[in-house]
Amino acid sequence: MMQMTAMRAEARHPKPPYVVVHVAVSLDGHTTGFSVDLARFYSLLPTWQEDITLTGADTILAQERELAAAPRPGPADGAPLLVVVDSRRRVREWEALRDCGYWSGVLPLRAASRQPVGDPPVPELVVGSDRVDLRQALTQLASRTGARVVRVDSGGQLTRALLDLRLVDEVSLLVHSCLTDSGSHYWFGADPPPALPMALQDVETFDPGLVWLRYRVGPLARDSIPAVE
Ligand SMILES: NC(=O)c1ccc[n+]([C@@H]2O[C@H](COP(=O)([O-])OP(=O)(O)OC[C@H]3O[C@@H](n4cnc5c(N)ncnc54)[C@H](OP(=O)(O)O)[C@@H]3O)[C@@H](O)[C@H]2O)c1
């Protein structure tokens, strides 16, 4: 009986997903302006077994041209769902994203004030009035898809918004041994970040000169960090 009551309560108030920001950075904390070790970066993803890859419109726009020309094997069964925060409807290559073989599907997040012209190319989730409401989006994604782990793929802006809302549980930095001159493209956004305690969970080094740092975000974090496999 107790268990049934707990299950009903969870269905009404789904547990927010575990949110990990995994990002490749230079020594000075930039996310652009250097050559990322993509093989190492992606080799670390099984650590979290993400249900959802959450990214921002600007991250997609930065690679839209290559995407349009990429092979399209179709959606990958069992792969994460790609969710893109795109309040302003700037992304165009939805079919290419859906069919490029990395994700099981795509879901744009929209703001209600931005109505589509004609039928949207893929189903979308409207959450928020002028801009996507990120807290509501995570809650709705958890209840609609059962997602437990969300990995954020962001150059900084989206991460920053999630940090401001205290929605990040873990920060994973793959530190590259270089300095860059890429303006204010820091992993936590352009402005000084909110003051948050971070607890170091793990450190690993890889050739050539990469350091992988995993931090649990402050006392507001909810779940225990998944173990490194
Ligand atoms: N080194 C790495 O690991 C890494 C990873 C990913 C990307 N990148 C690079 O980073 C660059 C893009 O990063 P970026 O930081 O410019 O963009 P981003 O991380 O893609 O974030 C931009 C998105 O965040 C949304 N957003 C920002 N604040 C918000 C808020 N308060 N509420 C709701 N939505 C909010 C924006 O919404 P609107 O649509 O409403 O503006 C926009 O869709 C690219 O050059 C990419 O190649 C690097």
PDB file of N, CA and C in Angstrom, residues 65-135:
ATOM      1  N   ARG A  65      25.320  23.657 -41.249  1.00  0.00           N
ATOM      2  CA  ARG A  65      25.741  23.433 -42.638  1.00  0.00           C
ATOM      3  C   ARG A  65      26.268  22.003 -42.822  1.00  0.00           C
ATOM      4  N   GLU A  66      27.121  21.556 -41.871  1.00  0.00           N
ATOM      5  CA  GLU A  66      27.665  20.184 -41.958  1.00  0.00           C
ATOM      6  C   GLU A  66      26.531  19.170 -41.806  1.00  0.00           C
ATOM      7  N   LEU A  67      25.597  19.509 -40.905  1.00  0.00           N
ATOM      8  CA  LEU A  67      24.469  18.606 -40.663  1.00  0.00           C
ATOM      9  C   LEU A  67      23.666  18.365 -41.933  1.00  0.00           C
ATOM     10  N   ALA A  68      23.413  19.437 -42.670  1.00  0.00           N
ATOM     11  CA  ALA A  68      22.584  19.345 -43.869  1.00  0.00           C
ATOM     12  C   ALA A  68      23.204  18.388 -44.879  1.00  0.00           C
ATOM     13  N   ALA A  69      24.554  18.312 -44.868  1.00  0.00           N
ATOM     14  CA  ALA A  69      25.238  17.477 -45.854  1.00  0.00           C
ATOM     15  C   ALA A  69      25.588  16.091 -45.306  1.00  0.00           C
ATOM     16  N   ALA A  70      25.289  15.846 -44.029  1.00  0.00           N
ATOM     17  CA  ALA A  70      25.712  14.579 -43.395  1.00  0.00           C
ATOM     18  C   ALA A  70      24.822  13.416 -43.845  1.00  0.00           C
ATOM     19  N   PRO A  71      25.358  12.165 -43.786  1.00  0.00           N
ATOM     20  CA  PRO A  71      24.535  10.995 -44.113  1.00  0.00           C
ATOM     21  C   PRO A  71      23.318  10.922 -43.192  1.00  0.00           C
ATOM     22  N   ARG A  72      22.235  10.293 -43.688  1.00  0.00           N
ATOM     23  CA  ARG A  72      20.991  10.213 -42.901  1.00  0.00           C
ATOM     24  C   ARG A  72      20.521   8.760 -42.776  1.00  0.00           C
ATOM     25  N   PRO A  73      21.158   7.996 -41.896  1.00  0.00           N
ATOM     26  CA  PRO A  73      20.741   6.599 -41.748  1.00  0.00           C
ATOM     27  C   PRO A  73      19.380   6.445 -41.093  1.00  0.00           C
ATOM     28  N   GLY A  74      18.889   7.516 -40.458  1.00  0.00           N
ATOM     29  CA  GLY A  74      17.578   7.434 -39.788  1.00  0.00           C
ATOM     30  C   GLY A  74      17.749   7.404 -38.280  1.00  0.00           C
ATOM     31  N   PRO A  75      16.641   7.572 -37.541  1.00  0.00           N
ATOM     32  CA  PRO A  75      16.704   7.582 -36.073  1.00  0.00           C
ATOM     33  C   PRO A  75      17.309   6.284 -35.534  1.00  0.00           C
ATOM     34  N   ALA A  76      18.082   6.414 -34.448  1.00  0.00           N
ATOM     35  CA  ALA A  76      18.770   5.245 -33.876  1.00  0.00           C
ATOM     36  C   ALA A  76      17.979   4.719 -32.680  1.00  0.00           C
ATOM     37  N   ASP A  77      17.474   3.485 -32.803  1.00  0.00           N
ATOM     38  CA  ASP A  77      16.718   2.855 -31.701  1.00  0.00           C
ATOM     39  C   ASP A  77      17.571   2.790 -30.443  1.00  0.00           C
ATOM     40  N   GLY A  78      16.994   3.159 -29.315  1.00  0.00           N
ATOM     41  CA  GLY A  78      17.711   3.026 -28.048  1.00  0.00           C
ATOM     42  C   GLY A  78      18.659   4.177 -27.753  1.00  0.00           C
ATOM     43  N   ALA A  79      18.856   5.065 -28.718  1.00  0.00           N
ATOM     44  CA  ALA A  79      19.739   6.226 -28.496  1.00  0.00           C
ATOM     45  C   ALA A  79      18.961   7.300 -27.718  1.00  0.00           C
ATOM     46  N   PRO A  80      19.666   8.284 -27.164  1.00  0.00           N
ATOM     47  CA  PRO A  80      18.943   9.357 -26.455  1.00  0.00           C
ATOM     48  C   PRO A  80      18.054  10.164 -27.402  1.00  0.00           C
ATOM     49  N   LEU A  81      17.098  10.869 -26.805  1.00  0.00           N
ATOM     50  CA  LEU A  81      16.267  11.826 -27.535  1.00  0.00           C
ATOM     51  C   LEU A  81      17.001  13.170 -27.537  1.00  0.00           C
ATOM     52  N   LEU A  82      17.070  13.820 -28.693  1.00  0.00           N
ATOM     53  CA  LEU A  82      17.689  15.146 -28.754  1.00  0.00           C
ATOM     54  C   LEU A  82      16.621  16.207 -28.538  1.00  0.00           C
ATOM     55  N   VAL A  83      16.806  17.013 -27.493  1.00  0.00           N
ATOM     56  CA  VAL A  83      15.856  18.083 -27.187  1.00  0.00           C
ATOM     57  C   VAL A  83      16.585  19.418 -27.367  1.00  0.00           C
ATOM     58  N   VAL A  84      16.005  20.291 -28.192  1.00  0.00           N
ATOM     59  CA  VAL A  84      16.684  21.551 -28.516  1.00  0.00           C
ATOM     60  C   VAL A  84      15.857  22.747 -28.040  1.00  0.00           C
ATOM     61  N   VAL A  85      16.475  23.557 -27.184  1.00  0.00           N
ATOM     62  CA  VAL A  85      15.827  24.806 -26.748  1.00  0.00           C
ATOM     63  C   VAL A  85      15.912  25.783 -27.908  1.00  0.00           C
ATOM     64  N   ASP A  86      14.761  26.095 -28.483  1.00  0.00           N
ATOM     65  CA  ASP A  86      14.753  26.954 -29.677  1.00  0.00           C
ATOM     66  C   ASP A  86      13.519  27.850 -29.646  1.00  0.00           C
ATOM     67  N   SER A  87      13.457  28.725 -28.643  1.00  0.00           N
ATOM     68  CA  SER A  87      12.288  29.601 -28.466  1.00  0.00           C
ATOM     69  C   SER A  87      11.957  30.364 -29.731  1.00  0.00           C
ATOM     70  N   ARG A  88      13.014  30.812 -30.404  1.00  0.00           N
ATOM     71  CA  ARG A  88      12.804  31.743 -31.521  1.00  0.00           C
ATOM     72  C   ARG A  88      12.719  31.079 -32.891  1.00  0.00           C
ATOM     73  N   ARG A  89      12.642  29.757 -32.919  1.00  0.00           N
ATOM     74  CA  ARG A  89      12.482  29.017 -34.181  1.00  0.00           C
ATOM     75  C   ARG A  89      13.586  29.340 -35.168  1.00  0.00           C
ATOM     76  N   ARG A  90      14.821  29.295 -34.699  1.00  0.00           N
ATOM     77  CA  ARG A  90      15.936  29.608 -35.600  1.00  0.00           C
ATOM     78  C   ARG A  90      16.495  28.378 -36.306  1.00  0.00           C
ATOM     79  N   VAL A  91      16.345  27.195 -35.676  1.00  0.00           N
ATOM     80  CA  VAL A  91      16.900  25.972 -36.269  1.00  0.00           C
ATOM     81  C   VAL A  91      16.034  25.535 -37.445  1.00  0.00           C
ATOM     82  N   ARG A  92      16.670  25.079 -38.527  1.00  0.00           N
ATOM     83  CA  ARG A  92      15.942  24.648 -39.732  1.00  0.00           C
ATOM     84  C   ARG A  92      16.092  23.149 -40.015  1.00  0.00           C
ATOM     85  N   GLU A  93      17.238  22.577 -39.667  1.00  0.00           N
ATOM     86  CA  GLU A  93      17.565  21.223 -40.144  1.00  0.00           C
ATOM     87  C   GLU A  93      17.020  20.118 -39.230  1.00  0.00           C
ATOM     88  N   TRP A  94      15.714  20.127 -38.982  1.00  0.00           N
ATOM     89  CA  TRP A  94      15.146  19.151 -38.047  1.00  0.00           C
ATOM     90  C   TRP A  94      15.191  17.728 -38.583  1.00  0.00           C
ATOM     91  N   GLU A  95      14.896  17.566 -39.873  1.00  0.00           N
ATOM     92  CA  GLU A  95      14.915  16.201 -40.429  1.00  0.00           C
ATOM     93  C   GLU A  95      16.345  15.658 -40.405  1.00  0.00           C
ATOM     94  N   ALA A  96      17.320  16.516 -40.711  1.00  0.00           N
ATOM     95  CA  ALA A  96      18.722  16.072 -40.693  1.00  0.00           C
ATOM     96  C   ALA A  96      19.129  15.656 -39.284  1.00  0.00           C
ATOM     97  N   LEU A  97      18.686  16.411 -38.287  1.00  0.00           N
ATOM     98  CA  LEU A  97      19.012  16.068 -36.893  1.00  0.00           C
ATOM     99  C   LEU A  97      18.363  14.736 -36.508  1.00  0.00           C
ATOM    100  N   ARG A  98      17.103  14.580 -36.881  1.00  0.00           N
ATOM    101  CA  ARG A  98      16.376  13.357 -36.525  1.00  0.00           C
ATOM    102  C   ARG A  98      16.993  12.127 -37.177  1.00  0.00           C
ATOM    103  N   ASP A  99      17.482  12.310 -38.422  1.00  0.00           N
ATOM    104  CA  ASP A  99      17.899  11.147 -39.214  1.00  0.00           C
ATOM    105  C   ASP A  99      19.409  10.918 -39.249  1.00  0.00           C
ATOM    106  N   CYS A 100      20.185  11.719 -38.511  1.00  0.00           N
ATOM    107  CA  CYS A 100      21.644  11.605 -38.660  1.00  0.00           C
ATOM    108  C   CYS A 100      22.233  10.385 -37.950  1.00  0.00           C
ATOM    109  N   GLY A 101      21.396   9.669 -37.192  1.00  0.00           N
ATOM    110  CA  GLY A 101      21.855   8.392 -36.643  1.00  0.00           C
ATOM    111  C   GLY A 101      22.389   8.456 -35.226  1.00  0.00           C
ATOM    112  N   TYR A 102      22.427   9.649 -34.625  1.00  0.00           N
ATOM    113  CA  TYR A 102      22.938   9.755 -33.249  1.00  0.00           C
ATOM    114  C   TYR A 102      21.825   9.693 -32.206  1.00  0.00           C
ATOM    115  N   TRP A 103      20.614  10.036 -32.610  1.00  0.00           N
ATOM    116  CA  TRP A 103      19.520  10.134 -31.644  1.00  0.00           C
ATOM    117  C   TRP A 103      18.313   9.300 -32.080  1.00  0.00           C
ATOM    118  N   SER A 104      17.472   9.006 -31.094  1.00  0.00           N
ATOM    119  CA  SER A 104      16.261   8.237 -31.419  1.00  0.00           C
ATOM    120  C   SER A 104      15.173   9.142 -32.002  1.00  0.00           C
ATOM    121  N   GLY A 105      15.309  10.439 -31.788  1.00  0.00           N
ATOM    122  CA  GLY A 105      14.343  11.405 -32.308  1.00  0.00           C
ATOM    123  C   GLY A 105      14.760  12.804 -31.893  1.00  0.00           C
ATOM    124  N   VAL A 106      13.983  13.795 -32.344  1.00  0.00           N
ATOM    125  CA  VAL A 106      14.276  15.177 -31.948  1.00  0.00           C
ATOM    126  C   VAL A 106      13.005  15.828 -31.432  1.00  0.00           C
ATOM    127  N   LEU A 107      13.187  16.745 -30.509  1.00  0.00           N
ATOM    128  CA  LEU A 107      12.048  17.471 -29.959  1.00  0.00           C
ATOM    129  C   LEU A 107      12.452  18.937 -29.742  1.00  0.00           C
ATOM    130  N   PRO A 108      11.914  19.846 -30.553  1.00  0.00           N
ATOM    131  CA  PRO A 108      12.176  21.265 -30.307  1.00  0.00           C
ATOM    132  C   PRO A 108      11.334  21.761 -29.129  1.00  0.00           C
ATOM    133  N   LEU A 109      11.930  22.590 -28.290  1.00  0.00           N
ATOM    134  CA  LEU A 109      11.174  23.263 -27.224  1.00  0.00           C
ATOM    135  C   LEU A 109      10.872  24.679 -27.708  1.00  0.00           C
ATOM    136  N   ARG A 110       9.623  25.065 -27.602  1.00  0.00           N
ATOM    137  CA  ARG A 110       9.179  26.356 -28.127  1.00  0.00           C
ATOM    138  C   ARG A 110       8.559  27.220 -27.048  1.00  0.00           C
ATOM    139  N   ALA A 111       8.544  28.524 -27.312  1.00  0.00           N
ATOM    140  CA  ALA A 111       7.797  29.448 -26.462  1.00  0.00           C
ATOM    141  C   ALA A 111       6.457  29.726 -27.145  1.00  0.00           C
ATOM    142  N   ALA A 112       5.408  29.898 -26.336  1.00  0.00           N
ATOM    143  CA  ALA A 112       4.054  30.041 -26.891  1.00  0.00           C
ATOM    144  C   ALA A 112       3.927  31.257 -27.795  1.00  0.00           C
ATOM    145  N   SER A 113       4.728  32.309 -27.529  1.00  0.00           N
ATOM    146  CA  SER A 113       4.594  33.539 -28.312  1.00  0.00           C
ATOM    147  C   SER A 113       5.071  33.365 -29.752  1.00  0.00           C
ATOM    148  N   ARG A 114       5.824  32.298 -30.027  1.00  0.00           N
ATOM    149  CA  ARG A 114       6.351  32.089 -31.379  1.00  0.00           C
ATOM    150  C   ARG A 114       5.564  30.988 -32.071  1.00  0.00           C
ATOM    151  N   GLN A 115       4.521  31.375 -32.757  1.00  0.00           N
ATOM    152  CA  GLN A 115       3.689  30.393 -33.448  1.00  0.00           C
ATOM    153  C   GLN A 115       4.348  29.946 -34.747  1.00  0.00           C
ATOM    154  N   PRO A 116       4.173  28.667 -35.107  1.00  0.00           N
ATOM    155  CA  PRO A 116       4.758  28.219 -36.380  1.00  0.00           C
ATOM    156  C   PRO A 116       4.001  28.788 -37.572  1.00  0.00           C
ATOM    157  N   VAL A 117       4.708  28.968 -38.668  1.00  0.00           N
ATOM    158  CA  VAL A 117       4.033  29.313 -39.921  1.00  0.00           C
ATOM    159  C   VAL A 117       3.857  27.979 -40.646  1.00  0.00           C
ATOM    160  N   GLY A 118       2.623  27.529 -40.774  1.00  0.00           N
ATOM    161  CA  GLY A 118       2.376  26.205 -41.356  1.00  0.00           C
ATOM    162  C   GLY A 118       2.645  25.113 -40.337  1.00  0.00           C
ATOM    163  N   ASP A 119       2.654  23.849 -40.828  1.00  0.00           N
ATOM    164  CA  ASP A 119       2.878  22.704 -39.937  1.00  0.00           C
ATOM    165  C   ASP A 119       4.346  22.629 -39.557  1.00  0.00           C
ATOM    166  N   PRO A 120       4.646  22.413 -38.252  1.00  0.00           N
ATOM    167  CA  PRO A 120       6.053  22.239 -37.883  1.00  0.00           C
ATOM    168  C   PRO A 120       6.595  20.942 -38.496  1.00  0.00           C
ATOM    169  N   PRO A 121       7.879  20.917 -38.868  1.00  0.00           N
ATOM    170  CA  PRO A 121       8.449  19.740 -39.538  1.00  0.00           C
ATOM    171  C   PRO A 121       8.511  18.506 -38.629  1.00  0.00           C
ATOM    172  N   VAL A 122       8.636  18.730 -37.324  1.00  0.00           N
ATOM    173  CA  VAL A 122       8.621  17.617 -36.363  1.00  0.00           C
ATOM    174  C   VAL A 122       7.758  18.054 -35.180  1.00  0.00           C
ATOM    175  N   PRO A 123       7.187  17.107 -34.426  1.00  0.00           N
ATOM    176  CA  PRO A 123       6.386  17.499 -33.256  1.00  0.00           C
ATOM    177  C   PRO A 123       7.216  18.319 -32.278  1.00  0.00           C
ATOM    178  N   GLU A 124       6.563  19.276 -31.621  1.00  0.00           N
ATOM    179  CA  GLU A 124       7.303  20.150 -30.709  1.00  0.00           C
ATOM    180  C   GLU A 124       6.602  20.236 -29.366  1.00  0.00           C
ATOM    181  N   LEU A 125       7.335  20.743 -28.382  1.00  0.00           N
ATOM    182  CA  LEU A 125       6.770  20.926 -27.041  1.00  0.00           C
ATOM    183  C   LEU A 125       6.800  22.417 -26.724  1.00  0.00           C
ATOM    184  N   VAL A 126       5.612  22.976 -26.495  1.00  0.00           N
ATOM    185  CA  VAL A 126       5.515  24.403 -26.158  1.00  0.00           C
ATOM    186  C   VAL A 126       5.521  24.519 -24.645  1.00  0.00           C
ATOM    187  N   VAL A 127       6.511  25.226 -24.132  1.00  0.00           N
ATOM    188  CA  VAL A 127       6.644  25.334 -22.684  1.00  0.00           C
ATOM    189  C   VAL A 127       7.264  26.697 -22.341  1.00  0.00           C
ATOM    190  N   GLY A 128       6.440  27.585 -21.812  1.00  0.00           N
ATOM    191  CA  GLY A 128       6.909  28.949 -21.540  1.00  0.00           C
ATOM    192  C   GLY A 128       6.209  29.922 -22.471  1.00  0.00           C
ATOM    193  N   SER A 129       6.124  31.183 -22.060  1.00  0.00           N
ATOM    194  CA  SER A 129       5.400  32.145 -22.875  1.00  0.00           C
ATOM    195  C   SER A 129       6.308  32.855 -23.881  1.00  0.00           C
ATOM    196  N   ASP A 130       7.236  33.705 -23.399  1.00  0.00           N
ATOM    197  CA  ASP A 130       8.116  34.414 -24.336  1.00  0.00           C
ATOM    198  C   ASP A 130       9.382  33.632 -24.641  1.00  0.00           C
ATOM    199  N   ARG A 131       9.799  32.822 -23.658  1.00  0.00           N
ATOM    200  CA  ARG A 131      11.009  32.034 -23.807  1.00  0.00           C
ATOM    201  C   ARG A 131      10.737  30.675 -23.194  1.00  0.00           C
ATOM    202  N   VAL A 132      11.465  29.674 -23.621  1.00  0.00           N
ATOM    203  CA  VAL A 132      11.271  28.339 -23.042  1.00  0.00           C
ATOM    204  C   VAL A 132      11.510  28.400 -21.534  1.00  0.00           C
ATOM    205  N   ASP A 133      10.551  27.841 -20.785  1.00  0.00           N
ATOM    206  CA  ASP A 133      10.679  27.754 -19.332  1.00  0.00           C
ATOM    207  C   ASP A 133      11.436  26.455 -19.026  1.00  0.00           C
ATOM    208  N   LEU A 134      12.702  26.589 -18.646  1.00  0.00           N
ATOM    209  CA  LEU A 134      13.574  25.411 -18.552  1.00  0.00           C
ATOM    210  C   LEU A 134      13.168  24.485 -17.410  1.00  0.00           C
ATOM    211  N   ARG A 135      12.728  25.047 -16.304  1.00  0.00           N
ATOM    212  CA  ARG A 135      12.316  24.207 -15.164  1.00  0.00           C
ATOM    213  C   ARG A 135      11.095  23.363 -15.550  1.00  0.00           C
TER     214      ARG A 135
END
